[in-house]
C-alpha atoms as a printed R data frame, in Angstrom:
   type eleno elety resid chain resno      x       y      z
1  ATOM     1    CA   MET     A     1 10.360  -4.118 29.026
2  ATOM     2    CA   ALA     A     2  8.419  -6.793 26.997
3  ATOM     3    CA   ASP     A     3  4.988  -7.957 28.144
4  ATOM     4    CA   LYS     A     4  4.580 -11.506 29.115
5  ATOM     5    CA   VAL     A     5  1.764 -13.384 27.421
6  ATOM     6    CA   THR     A     6  0.593 -16.936 27.483
7  ATOM     7    CA   LEU     A     7  0.402 -18.670 23.849
8  ATOM     8    CA   SER     A     8 -1.168 -21.905 23.039
9  ATOM     9    CA   LEU     A     9  0.493 -23.402 19.962
10 ATOM    10    CA   LYS     A    10 -0.015 -26.759 18.155
11 ATOM    11    CA   PRO     A    11  2.750 -29.187 19.050
12 ATOM    12    CA   ASP     A    12  4.027 -29.208 15.436
13 ATOM    13    CA   THR     A    13  4.149 -25.388 15.189
14 ATOM    14    CA   LEU     A    14  5.756 -25.205 18.459
15 ATOM    15    CA   ALA     A    15  8.465 -27.748 17.257
16 ATOM    16    CA   ARG     A    16  8.978 -25.783 13.960
17 ATOM    17    CA   ALA     A    17  9.279 -22.465 15.785
18 ATOM    18    CA   ARG     A    18 11.842 -23.888 18.190
19 ATOM    19    CA   ALA     A    19 13.963 -25.409 15.446
20 ATOM    20    CA   ALA     A    20 13.687 -22.132 13.430
21 ATOM    21    CA   ALA     A    21 14.758 -19.997 16.564
22 ATOM    22    CA   LYS     A    22 17.684 -22.299 17.229
23 ATOM    23    CA   GLN     A    23 18.766 -22.064 13.569
24 ATOM    24    CA   ASP     A    24 18.548 -18.301 13.834
25 ATOM    25    CA   GLY     A    25 20.303 -18.120 17.043
26 ATOM    26    CA   LEU     A    26 17.331 -16.542 18.885
27 ATOM    27    CA   SER     A    27 15.381 -17.555 21.819
28 ATOM    28    CA   LEU     A    28 11.801 -18.805 21.267
29 ATOM    29    CA   SER     A    29 10.295 -15.507 22.574
30 ATOM    30    CA   ALA     A    30 12.619 -13.385 20.333
31 ATOM    31    CA   TRP     A    31 12.009 -15.527 17.296
32 ATOM    32    CA   ILE     A    32  8.053 -15.358 17.807
33 ATOM    33    CA   ASP     A    33  8.254 -11.683 18.508
34 ATOM    34    CA   ARG     A    34 10.019 -11.257 15.198
35 ATOM    35    CA   ALA     A    35  7.582 -13.483 13.322
36 ATOM    36    CA   ALA     A    36  4.565 -11.572 14.923
37 ATOM    37    CA   ARG     A    37  6.081  -8.173 13.959
38 ATOM    38    CA   LYS     A    38  6.842  -9.318 10.443
39 ATOM    39    CA   GLU     A    39  3.262 -10.545  9.863
40 ATOM    40    CA   ALA     A    40  1.743  -7.315 11.410
41 ATOM    41    CA   LEU     A    41  3.837  -5.200  9.227
42 ATOM    42    CA   ARG     A    42  2.822  -7.453  6.144
43 ATOM    43    CA   ALA     A    43 -0.796  -7.116  6.999
44 ATOM    44    CA   ALA     A    44 -0.506  -3.334  7.286
45 ATOM    45    CA   ALA     A    45  1.386  -3.027  3.974
46 ATOM    46    CA   HIS     A    46 -1.442  -5.161  2.417
47 ATOM    47    CA   GLN     A    47 -4.109  -2.825  3.841
48 ATOM    48    CA   HIS     A    48 -2.041   0.241  2.646
49 ATOM    49    CA   GLU     A    49 -1.622  -1.209 -0.783
50 ATOM    50    CA   ALA     A    50 -5.509  -1.885 -0.940
51 ATOM    51    CA   TRP     A    51 -6.230   1.767  0.148
52 ATOM    52    CA   LEU     A    52 -3.974   3.162 -2.591
53 ATOM    53    CA   ALA     A    53 -5.585   0.895 -5.120
54 ATOM    54    CA   ALA     A    54 -8.976   2.361 -4.132
55 ATOM    55    CA   ASN     A    55 -7.375   5.876 -4.198
56 ATOM    56    CA   PRO     A    56 -5.411   6.114 -7.419
57 ATOM    57    CA   GLU     A    57 -5.118   9.859 -7.199
58 ATOM    58    CA   VAL     A    58 -2.941   9.441 -4.235
59 ATOM    59    CA   ARG     A    59 -0.787   6.841 -5.858
60 ATOM    60    CA   ASP     A    60 -0.166   9.301 -8.681
61 ATOM    61    CA   GLU     A    61  0.803  12.113 -6.218
62 ATOM    62    CA   LEU     A    62  3.211   9.672 -4.406
63 ATOM    63    CA   ASP     A    63  4.752   8.532 -7.867
64 ATOM    64    CA   ALA     A    64  5.192  12.189 -8.703
65 ATOM    65    CA   PHE     A    65  6.951  12.937 -5.490
66 ATOM    66    CA   ASP     A    66  9.124   9.717 -5.872
67 ATOM    67    CA   ARG     A    67 10.220  11.064 -9.401
68 ATOM    68    CA   TYR     A    68 10.858  14.624 -7.909
69 ATOM    69    CA   ALA     A    69 12.993  13.052 -5.180
70 ATOM    70    CA   ASP     A    70 15.014  11.089 -7.607
71 ATOM    71    CA   GLN     A    71 15.629  14.183 -9.571
72 ATOM    72    CA   VAL     A    72 16.784  16.174 -6.468
73 ATOM    73    CA   ASP     A    73 19.141  13.251 -5.445
74 ATOM    74    CA   ALA     A    74 20.631  13.162 -8.870
75 ATOM    75    CA   ASP     A    75 21.119  16.965 -8.821
76 ATOM    76    CA   TRP     A    76 22.913  16.730 -5.406
77 ATOM    77    CA   SER     A    77 25.141  13.899 -6.914
78 ATOM    78    CA   ASP     A    78 26.138  16.274 -9.605
79 ATOM    79    CA   LEU     A    79 27.216  18.888 -7.080
80 ATOM    80    CA   ALA     A    80 29.724  16.451 -5.449
81 ATOM    81    CA   GLY     A    81 32.332  16.923 -7.998
82 ATOM    82    CA   ALA     A    82 32.078  20.831 -7.679
83 ATOM    83    CA   ALA     A    83 33.649  21.159 -4.331
């Protein structure tokens, strides 16, 4: 169950949020929840990217793993016709 909170929004912000929620077919609460979730994820992704930039050896390992995973996927695809 969702927690209830009290928010204070500027009148123009509230009007825009209501209009956007209506356009998306959502309640105002659902629209604000989605917007807050997107912003929180965006901020977390930004922090993650900043951390990776400060730790390039980790980025190199992740890139190597991605290349390996792509190769494994390709190998499995080649096996599809063998059955």
